[in-house]
């Protein structure tokens, strides 16, 4: 079982899992899963991402590259990109991936139903 999360601060991210606000549906779900797994005697591990710098070709004609490096993870789009790459690299056949990928329309529909009490 694997869950890949991203955040600017690891301490804040972990605090969110341990003491989620009522509106933090993902954090509540992950906390519940962690508690269940620990009660069942499962081993829970925390890993942080480390990687060598990556040059992404942005414009072939202009020979323009974008450097993706550890010191650029404060940028939320770069963090989310690396989160998605990490999810893709996991073996989804032999590992249950806990990340839920909802398209934005489905996410809004679910939120609207909850607001309407359904």
Short mmCIF file of C-alpha atoms in Angstrom, two decimals:
data_model
loop_
_atom_site.label_atom_id
_atom_site.label_comp_id
_atom_site.label_asym_id
_atom_site.label_seq_id
_atom_site.Cartn_x
_atom_site.Cartn_y
_atom_site.Cartn_z
CA UNK A 1 0.00 0.00 0.00
CA UNK A 2 1.46 3.37 -1.02
CA UNK A 3 0.32 6.96 -0.65
CA UNK A 4 2.36 9.75 -2.26
CA UNK A 5 1.81 13.23 -0.88
CA UNK A 6 3.40 16.56 -1.60
CA UNK A 7 3.88 19.58 0.58
CA UNK A 8 6.16 22.49 1.15
CA UNK A 9 6.77 21.45 4.76
CA UNK A 10 7.05 17.82 5.84
CA UNK A 11 6.16 18.75 9.43
CA UNK A 12 2.95 20.52 8.33
CA UNK A 13 2.08 17.64 6.02
CA UNK A 14 2.46 15.07 8.81
CA UNK A 15 0.52 17.28 11.24
CA UNK A 16 -2.29 17.37 8.66
CA UNK A 17 -2.44 13.56 8.66
CA UNK A 18 -2.31 13.27 12.45
CA UNK A 19 -4.78 16.07 13.26
CA UNK A 20 -6.88 16.73 10.15
CA UNK A 21 -9.49 19.46 10.02
CA UNK A 22 -13.03 18.30 9.23
CA UNK A 23 -12.77 19.74 5.71
CA UNK A 24 -9.54 17.85 4.88
CA UNK A 25 -11.10 14.74 3.37
CA UNK A 26 -7.83 13.25 2.09
CA UNK A 27 -6.03 13.74 5.40
CA UNK A 28 -8.95 12.13 7.26
CA UNK A 29 -8.92 9.17 4.86
CA UNK A 30 -5.13 8.72 5.13
CA UNK A 31 -5.23 9.00 8.94
CA UNK A 32 -7.97 6.35 9.09
CA UNK A 33 -5.97 4.07 6.80
CA UNK A 34 -2.77 4.54 8.82
CA UNK A 35 -4.58 3.82 12.09
CA UNK A 36 -6.20 0.67 10.66
CA UNK A 37 -2.92 -0.61 9.26
CA UNK A 38 -1.07 0.03 12.54
CA UNK A 39 -3.84 -1.77 14.49
CA UNK A 40 -3.45 -4.72 12.11
CA UNK A 41 0.28 -4.85 12.83
CA UNK A 42 1.40 -3.42 9.50
CA UNK A 43 4.66 -1.56 9.17
CA UNK A 44 4.25 2.12 8.19
CA UNK A 45 7.22 3.83 6.55
CA UNK A 46 7.87 7.42 5.56
CA UNK A 47 10.10 8.19 2.59
CA UNK A 48 11.19 11.53 1.21
CA UNK A 49 12.04 12.21 -2.40
CA UNK A 50 15.62 12.77 -3.49
CA UNK A 51 16.63 13.02 -7.13
CA UNK A 52 19.37 14.25 -9.42
CA UNK A 53 18.64 17.40 -11.40
CA UNK A 54 16.65 16.93 -14.59
CA UNK A 55 16.84 19.09 -17.71
CA UNK A 56 13.46 19.16 -19.48
CA UNK A 57 13.43 20.26 -23.09
CA UNK A 58 10.85 23.06 -23.32
CA UNK A 59 11.43 24.34 -26.86
CA UNK A 60 13.43 22.21 -29.27
CA UNK A 61 13.78 24.96 -31.88
CA UNK A 62 15.10 27.47 -29.36
CA UNK A 63 17.14 24.78 -27.55
CA UNK A 64 15.46 25.92 -24.30
CA UNK A 65 15.54 23.73 -21.19
CA UNK A 66 13.94 23.94 -17.74
CA UNK A 67 16.02 22.70 -14.81
CA UNK A 68 14.11 20.59 -12.30
CA UNK A 69 16.16 20.29 -9.12
CA UNK A 70 15.67 19.57 -5.42
CA UNK A 71 16.10 23.27 -4.56
CA UNK A 72 13.14 24.14 -6.81
CA UNK A 73 10.60 22.01 -4.92
CA UNK A 74 9.22 25.12 -3.22
CA UNK A 75 7.39 25.73 -6.52
CA UNK A 76 3.98 23.98 -6.18
CA UNK A 77 3.77 22.93 -9.85
CA UNK A 78 7.19 21.28 -9.69
CA UNK A 79 6.21 19.48 -6.45
CA UNK A 80 2.99 18.21 -8.03
CA UNK A 81 4.84 17.10 -11.14
CA UNK A 82 7.32 15.10 -9.06
CA UNK A 83 4.45 13.68 -6.97
CA UNK A 84 2.80 12.43 -10.16
CA UNK A 85 6.06 11.00 -11.51
CA UNK A 86 6.53 9.14 -8.21
CA UNK A 87 3.01 7.70 -8.42
CA UNK A 88 3.64 6.60 -12.01
CA UNK A 89 6.86 4.83 -11.01
CA UNK A 90 5.11 2.63 -8.44
CA UNK A 91 4.02 -0.83 -9.42
CA UNK A 92 0.23 -0.37 -9.49
CA UNK A 93 -0.30 -4.06 -10.27
CA UNK A 94 1.38 -5.35 -7.11
CA UNK A 95 0.86 -2.26 -4.92
CA UNK A 96 -2.37 -0.58 -3.88
CA UNK A 97 -1.97 3.13 -4.66
CA UNK A 98 -4.02 5.18 -2.17
CA UNK A 99 -3.88 8.40 -4.20
CA UNK A 100 -7.25 9.19 -5.72
CA UNK A 101 -7.14 10.83 -9.10
CA UNK A 102 -10.37 12.66 -9.78
CA UNK A 103 -10.79 14.95 -12.71
CA UNK A 104 -11.75 18.54 -11.75
CA UNK A 105 -15.35 18.16 -12.95
CA UNK A 106 -15.92 15.01 -10.87
CA UNK A 107 -14.30 16.69 -7.86
CA UNK A 108 -16.67 19.68 -8.15
CA UNK A 109 -19.68 17.37 -8.57
CA UNK A 110 -18.80 15.46 -5.39
CA UNK A 111 -18.23 18.70 -3.48
CA UNK A 112 -21.59 20.09 -4.66
CA UNK A 113 -23.40 16.91 -3.58
CA UNK A 114 -21.82 17.14 -0.14
CA UNK A 115 -22.87 20.79 0.20
CA UNK A 116 -26.43 19.79 -0.71
CA UNK A 117 -26.37 17.13 2.00
CA UNK A 118 -26.33 14.12 -0.34
#
